[in-house]
Amino acid sequence: MLSRKRTIGLALCFLSINIFLIYRLMDIQLISTKSFSKNKVNLIQESVNQRTHRFTINDGRGYFLDRNGELLSTDVKPQVVVFPNLYSSKWPVATIGNILKIPAEDIDKMIGQLKKPSALTLQKELSLEQMNEINKLEIFGLYAQLITRRKPIPFANHIIGAVGEDPELIKRKYGDKLAKGTVTTSTKTGKNGMQYTFDPFLISEGETQYIYHVDRQGHPLLGLDVKYRSQTNPLYPLYVKTTIDKKMQETVEKVLDAHGLKDGGAVLLDIESSELLALASRPLFTSKTIYNHGNNMTSLQIPGSVFKIVTAAAAIEENKVQNEKKYDCSLNIYGEKDERQLGFLNVEDSFAQSCNRTFGELANELNVTNPGFIEKYAEKMGLLHNNGWHGDVYHLDSFSHFYQEELGQIFSPKKNNAHYQSALAVSQTAIGQLDVKITPLAVANMMATVARGGIRYEVKTAKSVNFANGTQLVEFEDHKVEDQKLSSYTMMRLQSFLLNVVKNERGTGHALQELPFQVAGKSGTAQKGEGNNYNNKWFAGYFPAEQPRFALVVVDLKHDKMNRTIPVFRDIANDIMSDSN
């Protein structure tokens, strides 16, 4: 009896297992073929992928051109693509060798080492003529093609940005495209920089590939040709025509590295239009540190004496600048002896020699009659706003050219207003210390605004988004900022102040006198607080001063005893002017 019960129990157990296995097999083969398991795996597609050998010619993602039409984010090179499992003794290897100027046995060896469809590694770049000769041979399994590859560490690292896989972002942002099958969860998206902000225009609508199907053992399926598959829409991929000048960007990168500026960067703007010509931030990011090293040029930094431009503008506008009045610059803002011992200086010379005492006293005079003037004038100078181009574009609301641009602050949101009411707090704020933080991008745009006489524009990084045939999809028009202008007299006096920083023999920018053109600008040194071994060092200016064309800001966030900012500014300005004349 017991034995019979065990037999029945075992039979039921085996029956349950068989039913489960049959159901599982049906689920795999018939029911969940397009959405298997919690990961929603398309089993049919995966089966096809296992039986498919492919070589990607272009990933289908849009790309960036500089203002002169040169590629920025990708390389396009003619290469020879080989499907090694189709290689046979019938191939005219000697003829291929003659075209490529390589011994036939070397070609044999290269192909023999390939495990999957690949481009041959050639010592010399293939010419377009050689590419055409290869294709005239009409060899099944060997093709010469222009191959597009993304640069591993992108040029203009922080402004262009990088791409990578982000399945959750695809599901969240491109659910409609995912449902239609135009993208997959493995489609690459922008991770930062313009790759992120312009991602809706750039995301791939399908790759361009050579495809060949094989059997279970990996042998070619007879009768099937290698197929060339491309996007169905000939107007894609789109491309972004940026405002960046590739040659100027290379100059900025080269000079920063030559002077060993490892934490900081530089921003270069075209003064006529406020278009971004070059932007470089240090340290560079890699694929592993993409979120560890943000863009220092669009992040908040302590400005130090660069902020005296705001205090000077307020004093001029409020008629507090008296040329004959002098301030005791042998003292600092604490009333203690200043180590530089500058003596008695008027406002303009105090600005040139960066006397803190003068601007502390001016700020307290202004604060009596106009409380809150510092924030008011910082806003007028554009330091508290988004300086990058933003607006509604196409079907995108609040589209921004810059990735995660931060807004400037005068006061810490964590402290109440009473904290800033003392005379010392007013003085510290007026010279760009205490809790003042602004972005180098905002400072660069402020310098361009002053150079133009007060007209302010949002900074553009792109001129347009275009279809593959060159037709414009979106044109980014200039955004002129009309609110809160300062008087033309104030702008004229500020220009004189900035020029005197360099022309004055005791001015903090006098080393720039050696350039063959005049520079107007302002230096800044900002203390980061107790326990910090480094200061922020700035030089912000424009050139040539008599007919301004370029605004440039250089920031060293790990300034030690070596002053790098002025030498970097000098070399960038000199190279830019030499190349643009």
Coordinates of C-alpha atoms in Angstrom, one line a residue:
M1 CA 0.0 0.0 0.0
L2 CA 2.8 2.3 1.0
S3 CA 4.7 1.4 -2.2
R4 CA 1.6 2.2 -4.3
K5 CA 1.2 5.7 -2.7
R6 CA 4.9 6.5 -3.3
T7 CA 4.5 5.4 -7.0
I8 CA 1.5 7.6 -7.4
G9 CA 3.3 10.5 -5.7
L10 CA 6.4 10.1 -7.9
A11 CA 4.2 9.9 -11.0
L12 CA 2.4 13.1 -10.0
C13 CA 5.7 14.8 -9.4
F14 CA 7.1 13.8 -12.8
L15 CA 3.8 14.8 -14.4
S16 CA 4.0 18.3 -12.8
I17 CA 7.6 18.7 -13.9
N18 CA 6.7 17.7 -17.5
I19 CA 3.7 20.0 -17.5
F20 CA 5.9 22.9 -16.3
L21 CA 8.6 22.1 -18.9
I22 CA 6.0 21.9 -21.7
Y23 CA 4.5 25.3 -20.5
R24 CA 7.9 26.8 -20.3
L25 CA 8.7 25.6 -23.8
M26 CA 5.4 26.9 -25.1
D27 CA 6.1 30.2 -23.4
I28 CA 9.5 30.5 -25.1
Q29 CA 8.4 29.2 -28.5
L30 CA 4.9 30.6 -28.8
I31 CA 3.6 32.9 -26.1
S32 CA 6.3 35.3 -24.9
T33 CA 8.5 35.3 -28.0
K34 CA 8.7 39.1 -28.1
S35 CA 8.7 39.9 -24.3
F36 CA 10.2 37.0 -22.4
S37 CA 10.9 37.3 -18.6
K38 CA 10.9 40.5 -16.5
N39 CA 13.6 41.9 -18.7
K40 CA 11.2 41.9 -21.7
V41 CA 13.6 40.1 -24.0
N42 CA 12.6 39.7 -27.6
L43 CA 13.5 36.1 -28.2
I44 CA 13.0 36.2 -31.9
Q45 CA 15.3 39.2 -32.3
E46 CA 17.9 37.6 -30.0
S47 CA 17.7 34.4 -32.1
V48 CA 18.3 36.4 -35.3
N49 CA 21.2 38.2 -33.7
Q50 CA 22.9 34.9 -32.8
R51 CA 22.6 33.8 -36.4
T52 CA 23.7 37.2 -37.8
H53 CA 27.2 38.5 -38.6
R54 CA 27.2 42.2 -38.9
F55 CA 29.6 45.2 -39.3
T56 CA 28.3 48.6 -38.3
I57 CA 29.2 51.4 -40.8
N58 CA 27.4 54.1 -38.9
D59 CA 25.5 53.9 -35.6
G60 CA 22.9 56.3 -37.0
R61 CA 23.3 58.8 -34.3
G62 CA 23.5 62.5 -35.4
Y63 CA 26.7 64.4 -35.2
F64 CA 28.3 67.8 -34.6
L65 CA 30.0 70.1 -37.1
D66 CA 32.1 73.2 -36.1
R67 CA 31.1 76.6 -37.4
N68 CA 33.2 75.9 -40.6
G69 CA 31.7 72.5 -41.3
E70 CA 34.4 70.3 -39.8
L71 CA 33.4 67.1 -37.9
L72 CA 33.8 67.4 -34.1
S73 CA 32.4 64.3 -32.4
T74 CA 33.1 61.6 -35.0
D75 CA 35.8 60.5 -37.4
V76 CA 34.9 59.3 -40.9
K77 CA 37.6 57.2 -42.6
P78 CA 37.7 55.0 -45.7
Q79 CA 38.3 51.4 -44.6
V80 CA 38.3 47.8 -46.0
V81 CA 35.7 45.6 -44.3
V82 CA 36.1 41.8 -44.4
F83 CA 33.7 39.0 -43.5
P84 CA 36.3 36.3 -42.6
N85 CA 33.9 33.3 -42.9
L86 CA 33.4 34.2 -46.6
Y87 CA 37.1 34.3 -47.4
S88 CA 38.2 31.7 -50.0
S89 CA 41.0 30.9 -52.3
K90 CA 39.1 32.5 -55.2
W91 CA 39.8 35.9 -53.8
P92 CA 42.3 37.9 -55.9
V93 CA 44.6 38.6 -52.9
A94 CA 47.5 39.6 -55.2
T95 CA 45.3 42.3 -56.9
I96 CA 44.0 43.5 -53.5
G97 CA 47.6 43.7 -52.3
N98 CA 48.7 45.8 -55.3
I99 CA 45.9 48.2 -54.7
L100 CA 46.7 48.5 -51.0
K101 CA 50.4 48.3 -51.6
I102 CA 50.7 45.4 -49.1
P103 CA 52.2 41.9 -49.8
A104 CA 49.6 39.3 -50.5
E105 CA 50.8 37.1 -47.7
D106 CA 50.2 40.0 -45.2
I107 CA 46.6 40.3 -46.3
D108 CA 46.2 36.5 -45.9
K109 CA 47.6 36.7 -42.4
M110 CA 45.4 39.7 -41.4
I111 CA 42.2 38.0 -42.6
G112 CA 43.2 34.7 -41.0
Q113 CA 43.4 36.4 -37.6
L114 CA 39.8 37.8 -37.8
K115 CA 37.1 36.1 -35.8
K116 CA 34.2 38.3 -36.9
P117 CA 33.5 41.0 -39.6
S118 CA 36.1 43.7 -39.1
A119 CA 38.0 46.5 -40.9
L120 CA 41.6 45.6 -41.9
T121 CA 44.2 47.4 -39.9
L122 CA 46.3 49.3 -42.4
Q123 CA 49.4 51.3 -41.7
K124 CA 48.5 54.0 -44.2
E125 CA 45.0 55.5 -44.5
L126 CA 43.0 54.2 -47.4
S127 CA 42.5 56.8 -50.2
L128 CA 39.2 57.3 -51.9
E129 CA 40.8 56.2 -55.2
Q130 CA 41.9 52.9 -53.5
M131 CA 38.4 52.5 -52.0
N132 CA 36.8 52.7 -55.5
E133 CA 39.3 50.3 -57.0
I134 CA 38.6 47.7 -54.3
N135 CA 34.9 48.0 -54.9
K136 CA 35.3 47.5 -58.6
L137 CA 36.6 44.0 -57.9
E138 CA 33.1 43.1 -56.6
I139 CA 34.4 40.5 -54.1
F140 CA 31.7 38.8 -52.1
G141 CA 32.6 39.5 -48.4
L142 CA 35.1 42.3 -49.0
Y143 CA 33.9 45.9 -49.2
A144 CA 35.6 49.4 -49.1
Q145 CA 33.4 51.9 -47.2
L146 CA 33.5 55.2 -45.4
I147 CA 33.2 54.2 -41.7
T148 CA 32.0 56.5 -39.0
R149 CA 33.4 56.1 -35.5
R150 CA 32.8 58.1 -32.4
K151 CA 35.9 59.5 -30.7
P152 CA 36.6 57.6 -27.5
I153 CA 37.4 60.8 -25.5
P154 CA 35.4 63.4 -27.3
F155 CA 37.0 66.5 -28.7
A156 CA 35.9 69.6 -26.7
N157 CA 35.3 67.1 -23.8
H158 CA 32.8 69.0 -21.6
I159 CA 30.9 71.0 -24.2
I160 CA 30.3 68.2 -26.7
G161 CA 29.9 65.5 -24.1
A162 CA 29.7 61.7 -24.4
V163 CA 27.2 59.0 -25.3
G164 CA 26.4 55.6 -23.7
E165 CA 23.7 53.1 -23.0
D166 CA 20.9 54.1 -20.5
P167 CA 17.9 51.7 -20.8
E168 CA 15.9 53.5 -18.1
L169 CA 16.3 56.9 -19.9
I170 CA 15.2 55.3 -23.2
K171 CA 12.1 53.9 -21.5
R172 CA 11.3 57.2 -19.7
K173 CA 12.2 59.7 -22.5
Y174 CA 11.6 57.7 -25.7
G175 CA 8.7 55.4 -24.9
D176 CA 6.9 56.2 -28.2
K177 CA 10.0 55.4 -30.3
L178 CA 10.6 52.2 -28.2
A179 CA 7.1 51.1 -28.9
K180 CA 7.5 51.7 -32.7
G181 CA 10.8 49.8 -32.7
T182 CA 12.8 52.8 -34.0
V183 CA 15.0 52.6 -30.9
T184 CA 15.9 49.8 -28.5
T185 CA 17.0 49.8 -24.8
S186 CA 20.6 49.5 -26.1
T187 CA 20.4 52.6 -28.3
K188 CA 23.1 55.0 -27.2
T189 CA 22.0 58.4 -25.7
G190 CA 23.8 61.5 -24.6
K191 CA 25.3 61.4 -21.1
N192 CA 26.3 65.0 -20.7
G193 CA 27.2 68.2 -22.7
M194 CA 25.5 68.9 -26.0
Q195 CA 25.2 65.2 -26.6
Y196 CA 22.6 65.3 -23.8
T197 CA 20.8 68.6 -24.5
F198 CA 20.6 67.9 -28.2
D199 CA 19.8 64.2 -27.8
P200 CA 16.2 64.4 -29.0
F201 CA 17.6 65.5 -32.4
L202 CA 20.6 63.1 -32.4
I203 CA 19.2 59.8 -31.2
S204 CA 19.7 57.1 -33.7
E205 CA 16.7 56.0 -35.9
G206 CA 18.6 52.9 -37.1
E207 CA 22.1 51.8 -37.9
T208 CA 23.8 51.4 -41.3
Q209 CA 25.3 47.9 -41.4
Y210 CA 26.6 45.1 -43.6
I211 CA 24.6 42.0 -42.5
Y212 CA 25.1 38.3 -43.2
H213 CA 23.3 35.3 -41.8
V214 CA 24.9 32.0 -40.7
D215 CA 23.7 28.6 -39.6
R216 CA 23.9 27.0 -36.2
Q217 CA 27.6 26.1 -36.7
G218 CA 28.5 29.6 -37.9
H219 CA 28.8 28.7 -41.5
P220 CA 27.3 31.0 -44.2
L221 CA 23.8 30.2 -45.4
L222 CA 24.2 29.5 -49.1
G223 CA 22.2 31.7 -51.4
L224 CA 22.0 34.7 -49.1
D225 CA 24.0 37.8 -50.0
V226 CA 25.6 40.2 -47.6
K227 CA 23.0 42.9 -47.2
Y228 CA 23.6 46.6 -46.9
R229 CA 21.0 48.0 -44.4
S230 CA 20.6 51.7 -43.8
Q231 CA 18.0 54.0 -42.3
T232 CA 14.8 54.1 -44.3
N233 CA 14.6 57.9 -44.1
P234 CA 17.3 59.5 -46.3
L235 CA 17.0 62.8 -44.3
Y236 CA 18.6 61.1 -41.2
P237 CA 20.8 61.3 -39.3
L238 CA 20.5 64.9 -38.4
Y239 CA 23.5 67.0 -37.6
V240 CA 24.1 70.1 -35.4
K241 CA 26.0 73.0 -36.9
T242 CA 27.7 74.4 -33.7
T243 CA 29.3 77.8 -33.1
I244 CA 32.5 76.2 -32.0
D245 CA 35.7 77.0 -34.0
K246 CA 37.7 73.7 -34.1
K247 CA 41.0 75.5 -34.5
M248 CA 40.3 77.9 -31.6
Q249 CA 39.2 75.0 -29.4
E250 CA 42.4 73.2 -30.2
T251 CA 44.4 76.3 -29.2
V252 CA 42.6 76.7 -25.9
E253 CA 43.1 73.0 -25.1
K254 CA 46.8 73.1 -26.1
V255 CA 47.6 76.2 -24.0
L256 CA 45.8 75.0 -20.9
D257 CA 47.9 71.8 -21.0
A258 CA 51.1 73.6 -21.8
H259 CA 50.8 75.6 -18.6
G260 CA 49.7 72.7 -16.5
L261 CA 46.4 74.1 -15.6
K262 CA 44.8 70.9 -14.1
D263 CA 41.6 72.2 -12.4
G264 CA 39.7 75.1 -14.0
G265 CA 39.5 76.0 -17.7
A266 CA 38.7 78.7 -20.2
V267 CA 35.7 80.2 -22.1
L268 CA 36.1 82.1 -25.4
L269 CA 33.1 84.1 -26.9
D270 CA 32.6 86.0 -30.1
I271 CA 31.8 89.5 -29.0
E272 CA 29.6 90.5 -31.9
S273 CA 27.2 87.6 -31.4
S274 CA 28.0 86.1 -28.0
E275 CA 28.5 82.7 -29.8
L276 CA 30.7 80.2 -28.0
L277 CA 33.9 79.7 -29.9
A278 CA 35.7 77.4 -27.5
L279 CA 35.2 76.0 -24.0
A280 CA 37.6 73.7 -22.1
S281 CA 37.3 72.4 -18.5
R282 CA 39.9 70.6 -16.5
P283 CA 40.1 67.8 -15.4
L284 CA 38.8 66.0 -18.4
F285 CA 36.4 63.2 -17.9
T286 CA 36.7 59.6 -19.1
S287 CA 34.1 56.9 -19.5
K288 CA 34.7 56.0 -15.9
T289 CA 34.7 59.5 -14.4
I290 CA 32.0 61.1 -16.6
Y291 CA 30.0 62.2 -13.5
N292 CA 33.0 62.9 -11.3
H293 CA 34.4 65.8 -13.3
G294 CA 31.7 68.3 -14.2
N295 CA 32.1 71.3 -16.4
N296 CA 33.8 74.0 -14.3
M297 CA 32.9 76.7 -16.8
T298 CA 29.2 76.3 -16.2
S299 CA 29.5 75.5 -12.5
L300 CA 29.5 78.1 -9.6
Q301 CA 32.9 79.4 -8.5
I302 CA 34.0 82.0 -6.0
P303 CA 35.0 85.1 -8.2
G304 CA 37.0 87.2 -5.9
S305 CA 38.0 90.6 -7.3
V306 CA 36.4 89.9 -10.8
F307 CA 33.2 90.7 -9.0
K308 CA 34.5 94.3 -8.4
I309 CA 33.2 95.0 -11.9
V310 CA 29.7 94.8 -10.5
T311 CA 30.5 97.1 -7.5
A312 CA 32.2 99.5 -9.9
A313 CA 29.2 99.5 -12.2
A314 CA 26.9 100.3 -9.3
A315 CA 29.2 103.1 -8.0
I316 CA 29.4 104.7 -11.5
E317 CA 25.6 104.3 -12.2
E318 CA 24.7 105.7 -8.7
N319 CA 27.2 108.6 -9.2
K320 CA 29.4 107.6 -6.3
V321 CA 32.7 107.7 -8.2
Q322 CA 34.7 110.9 -7.6
N323 CA 38.0 111.0 -9.4
E324 CA 39.7 113.3 -6.9
K325 CA 38.6 111.2 -3.8
K326 CA 41.3 108.8 -2.6
Y327 CA 41.0 105.7 -0.3
D328 CA 43.6 104.4 2.1
C329 CA 44.8 101.2 0.4
S330 CA 47.4 100.6 3.0
L331 CA 44.6 99.0 4.9
N332 CA 42.4 96.0 4.1
I333 CA 38.6 95.6 4.6
Y334 CA 39.2 94.6 8.2
G335 CA 41.0 97.9 9.0
E336 CA 44.3 96.1 9.3
K337 CA 47.6 96.8 7.6
D338 CA 47.5 95.4 4.0
E339 CA 50.7 93.5 3.0
R340 CA 50.8 95.2 -0.4
Q341 CA 50.8 98.7 1.0
L342 CA 49.3 100.4 -2.1
G343 CA 49.0 103.8 -0.5
F344 CA 46.1 106.3 -1.3
L345 CA 44.3 105.6 -4.6
N346 CA 41.3 106.9 -6.4
V347 CA 38.6 104.5 -7.6
E348 CA 40.0 103.8 -11.1
D349 CA 43.5 103.1 -9.8
S350 CA 42.0 101.0 -7.0
F351 CA 40.3 98.9 -9.6
A352 CA 43.5 98.5 -11.6
Q353 CA 45.5 97.5 -8.6
S354 CA 42.6 95.6 -7.0
C355 CA 42.4 97.5 -3.7
N356 CA 39.8 95.8 -1.5
R357 CA 39.5 98.7 0.9
T358 CA 38.2 101.1 -1.7
F359 CA 35.4 98.7 -2.9
G360 CA 34.5 97.8 0.7
E361 CA 33.9 101.5 1.5
L362 CA 32.1 102.2 -1.8
A363 CA 29.8 99.3 -1.1
N364 CA 28.9 100.5 2.3
E365 CA 28.2 104.0 1.0
L366 CA 25.9 102.6 -1.6
N367 CA 24.2 100.3 0.9
V368 CA 23.1 103.2 3.0
T369 CA 20.9 104.7 0.2
N370 CA 20.3 101.6 -1.8
P371 CA 20.1 98.4 0.3
G372 CA 20.3 95.3 -1.8
F373 CA 22.2 97.1 -4.5
I374 CA 24.8 94.3 -5.0
E375 CA 22.2 91.7 -6.0
K376 CA 20.4 94.3 -8.1
Y377 CA 23.5 95.2 -10.1
A378 CA 24.7 91.6 -10.3
E379 CA 21.4 90.8 -12.0
K380 CA 21.8 93.8 -14.3
M381 CA 25.2 92.4 -15.3
G382 CA 23.6 89.0 -16.1
L383 CA 25.5 87.1 -13.4
L384 CA 22.4 85.6 -11.7
H385 CA 20.6 84.4 -14.9
N386 CA 21.0 81.5 -17.3
N387 CA 23.5 82.9 -19.8
G388 CA 23.1 80.1 -22.2
W389 CA 20.6 80.1 -25.0
H390 CA 17.2 78.7 -23.9
G391 CA 13.7 78.7 -25.2
D392 CA 10.9 76.6 -26.9
V393 CA 12.1 74.8 -30.0
Y394 CA 10.2 72.6 -32.4
H395 CA 8.2 70.3 -30.0
L396 CA 10.6 70.8 -27.1
D397 CA 9.8 73.2 -24.2
S398 CA 12.5 75.0 -22.3
F399 CA 15.3 73.7 -24.6
S400 CA 18.8 74.7 -23.4
H401 CA 22.1 74.8 -25.2
F402 CA 24.1 74.2 -22.1
Y403 CA 24.0 71.1 -19.9
Q404 CA 23.3 71.8 -16.3
E405 CA 24.3 75.5 -16.3
E406 CA 24.1 76.8 -12.7
L407 CA 22.6 80.1 -11.6
G408 CA 24.7 82.6 -9.8
Q409 CA 24.2 83.5 -6.2
I410 CA 25.1 86.5 -4.0
F411 CA 23.8 85.2 -0.7
S412 CA 23.6 81.7 0.6
P413 CA 20.0 80.3 0.7
K414 CA 20.9 78.6 4.0
K415 CA 21.5 82.0 5.8
N416 CA 19.0 84.7 6.7
N417 CA 19.3 88.3 5.5
A418 CA 20.5 89.5 8.9
H419 CA 23.8 87.6 8.3
Y420 CA 24.6 90.1 5.5
Q421 CA 23.7 93.4 7.1
S422 CA 27.0 94.2 8.9
A423 CA 29.5 96.6 7.2
L424 CA 32.1 93.7 7.0
A425 CA 29.6 91.4 5.3
V426 CA 28.8 94.1 2.8
S427 CA 32.5 94.7 2.1
Q428 CA 33.2 91.0 1.7
T429 CA 30.3 90.5 -0.7
A430 CA 31.4 93.6 -2.8
I431 CA 34.8 92.1 -3.5
G432 CA 33.4 88.7 -4.5
Q433 CA 34.0 86.8 -1.3
L434 CA 31.7 85.5 1.5
D435 CA 28.9 83.6 -0.3
V436 CA 29.2 85.1 -3.8
K437 CA 29.4 82.4 -6.5
I438 CA 29.0 82.8 -10.3
T439 CA 30.0 80.8 -13.4
P440 CA 32.9 81.6 -15.7
L441 CA 30.4 81.4 -18.6
A442 CA 28.4 84.2 -17.0
V443 CA 31.6 86.3 -16.5
A444 CA 32.6 85.8 -20.1
N445 CA 29.2 87.0 -21.3
M446 CA 29.4 90.0 -18.9
M447 CA 32.7 90.9 -20.5
A448 CA 31.2 90.6 -24.0
T449 CA 28.3 92.8 -22.9
V450 CA 30.6 95.5 -21.5
A451 CA 32.7 95.4 -24.7
R452 CA 29.5 95.9 -26.8
G453 CA 28.5 98.9 -24.7
G454 CA 25.8 97.2 -22.7
I455 CA 23.9 95.0 -25.2
R456 CA 23.4 91.5 -23.8
Y457 CA 22.7 88.3 -25.7
E458 CA 22.3 84.7 -24.5
V459 CA 25.3 82.6 -25.4
K460 CA 24.7 80.1 -28.3
T461 CA 26.5 76.9 -28.8
A462 CA 24.7 76.0 -32.0
K463 CA 23.6 77.8 -35.1
S464 CA 21.1 75.2 -36.4
V465 CA 20.0 71.6 -36.5
N466 CA 20.0 70.2 -40.1
F467 CA 18.7 67.2 -42.1
A468 CA 21.3 65.0 -43.7
N469 CA 20.9 66.9 -47.0
G470 CA 21.7 70.2 -45.4
T471 CA 18.2 71.6 -45.1
Q472 CA 17.6 73.4 -41.8
L473 CA 15.2 71.8 -39.3
V474 CA 15.8 74.4 -36.6
E475 CA 17.6 77.7 -36.7
F476 CA 18.7 79.2 -33.4
E477 CA 18.1 83.0 -33.7
D478 CA 20.0 85.4 -31.5
H479 CA 18.3 86.0 -28.1
K480 CA 18.8 89.6 -27.1
V481 CA 18.2 90.4 -23.4
E482 CA 16.3 93.6 -23.2
D483 CA 15.7 94.0 -19.5
Q484 CA 17.7 96.1 -16.9
K485 CA 20.3 97.9 -19.0
L486 CA 23.0 100.1 -17.6
S487 CA 23.6 103.5 -19.1
S488 CA 26.0 103.9 -22.0
Y489 CA 28.1 106.2 -19.7
T490 CA 28.5 103.5 -17.1
M491 CA 29.6 101.1 -19.9
M492 CA 32.1 103.6 -21.2
R493 CA 33.6 104.1 -17.7
L494 CA 33.8 100.4 -17.1
Q495 CA 35.7 100.0 -20.4
S496 CA 38.2 102.6 -19.2
F497 CA 38.5 100.8 -15.9
L498 CA 39.2 97.5 -17.5
L499 CA 41.7 98.9 -19.9
N500 CA 43.6 100.6 -17.1
V501 CA 44.1 97.2 -15.4
V502 CA 46.5 96.4 -18.2
K503 CA 47.8 99.9 -19.1
N504 CA 48.6 100.9 -15.5
E505 CA 52.2 99.9 -14.7
R506 CA 51.0 98.7 -11.3
G507 CA 47.8 97.2 -12.6
T508 CA 47.2 93.5 -12.0
G509 CA 47.1 92.8 -15.7
H510 CA 50.2 94.9 -16.8
A511 CA 52.0 91.7 -18.0
L512 CA 49.6 91.7 -20.9
Q513 CA 51.2 94.9 -22.2
E514 CA 53.7 92.8 -24.1
L515 CA 51.0 91.6 -26.6
P516 CA 50.9 93.4 -30.0
F517 CA 47.3 94.5 -29.3
Q518 CA 45.5 96.0 -26.3
V519 CA 43.6 93.9 -23.7
A520 CA 41.0 95.1 -21.3
G521 CA 40.2 92.9 -18.3
K522 CA 40.1 92.2 -14.6
S523 CA 42.0 89.8 -12.4
G524 CA 40.6 88.0 -9.4
T525 CA 41.9 85.9 -6.5
A526 CA 39.3 84.2 -4.3
Q527 CA 40.0 82.6 -1.0
K528 CA 38.2 79.3 -0.6
G529 CA 38.0 79.3 3.1
E530 CA 39.9 77.8 6.1
G531 CA 41.5 74.4 5.6
N532 CA 41.9 74.9 1.8
N533 CA 45.4 75.0 0.4
Y534 CA 44.4 76.6 -2.9
N535 CA 42.7 79.8 -4.1
N536 CA 40.7 80.5 -7.2
K537 CA 42.6 82.7 -9.7
W538 CA 40.8 84.5 -12.5
F539 CA 41.6 86.7 -15.5
A540 CA 38.6 87.9 -17.5
G541 CA 38.9 90.3 -20.4
Y542 CA 38.4 91.1 -24.0
F543 CA 40.6 91.9 -27.0
P544 CA 41.6 93.9 -29.0
A545 CA 40.4 96.6 -26.6
E546 CA 40.0 99.3 -29.3
Q547 CA 37.8 97.1 -31.6
P548 CA 36.6 94.1 -29.4
R549 CA 36.3 90.8 -31.1
F550 CA 36.8 88.1 -28.4
A551 CA 35.9 87.8 -24.7
L552 CA 38.0 85.3 -22.8
V553 CA 37.9 84.1 -19.2
V554 CA 40.6 81.9 -17.7
V555 CA 40.1 80.3 -14.2
D556 CA 42.6 78.3 -12.2
L557 CA 40.8 76.6 -9.3
K558 CA 44.0 75.2 -7.7
H559 CA 46.1 78.3 -7.8
D560 CA 49.3 78.0 -5.7
K561 CA 52.3 80.2 -5.9
M562 CA 52.4 80.0 -9.7
N563 CA 50.1 82.4 -11.5
R564 CA 48.9 80.5 -14.6
T565 CA 45.8 82.6 -15.5
I566 CA 47.5 85.6 -17.1
P567 CA 50.1 83.5 -19.1
V568 CA 47.3 81.3 -20.3
F569 CA 45.2 84.3 -21.2
R570 CA 48.2 85.9 -23.0
D571 CA 49.0 82.8 -25.1
I572 CA 45.4 82.0 -26.0
A573 CA 44.8 85.6 -27.0
N574 CA 48.0 85.9 -29.0
D575 CA 47.4 82.6 -30.9
I576 CA 43.7 83.5 -31.6
M577 CA 44.6 86.9 -33.0
S578 CA 47.5 85.5 -35.1
D579 CA 45.3 82.9 -36.6
S580 CA 42.3 85.2 -37.2
N581 CA 44.2 88.1 -38.9

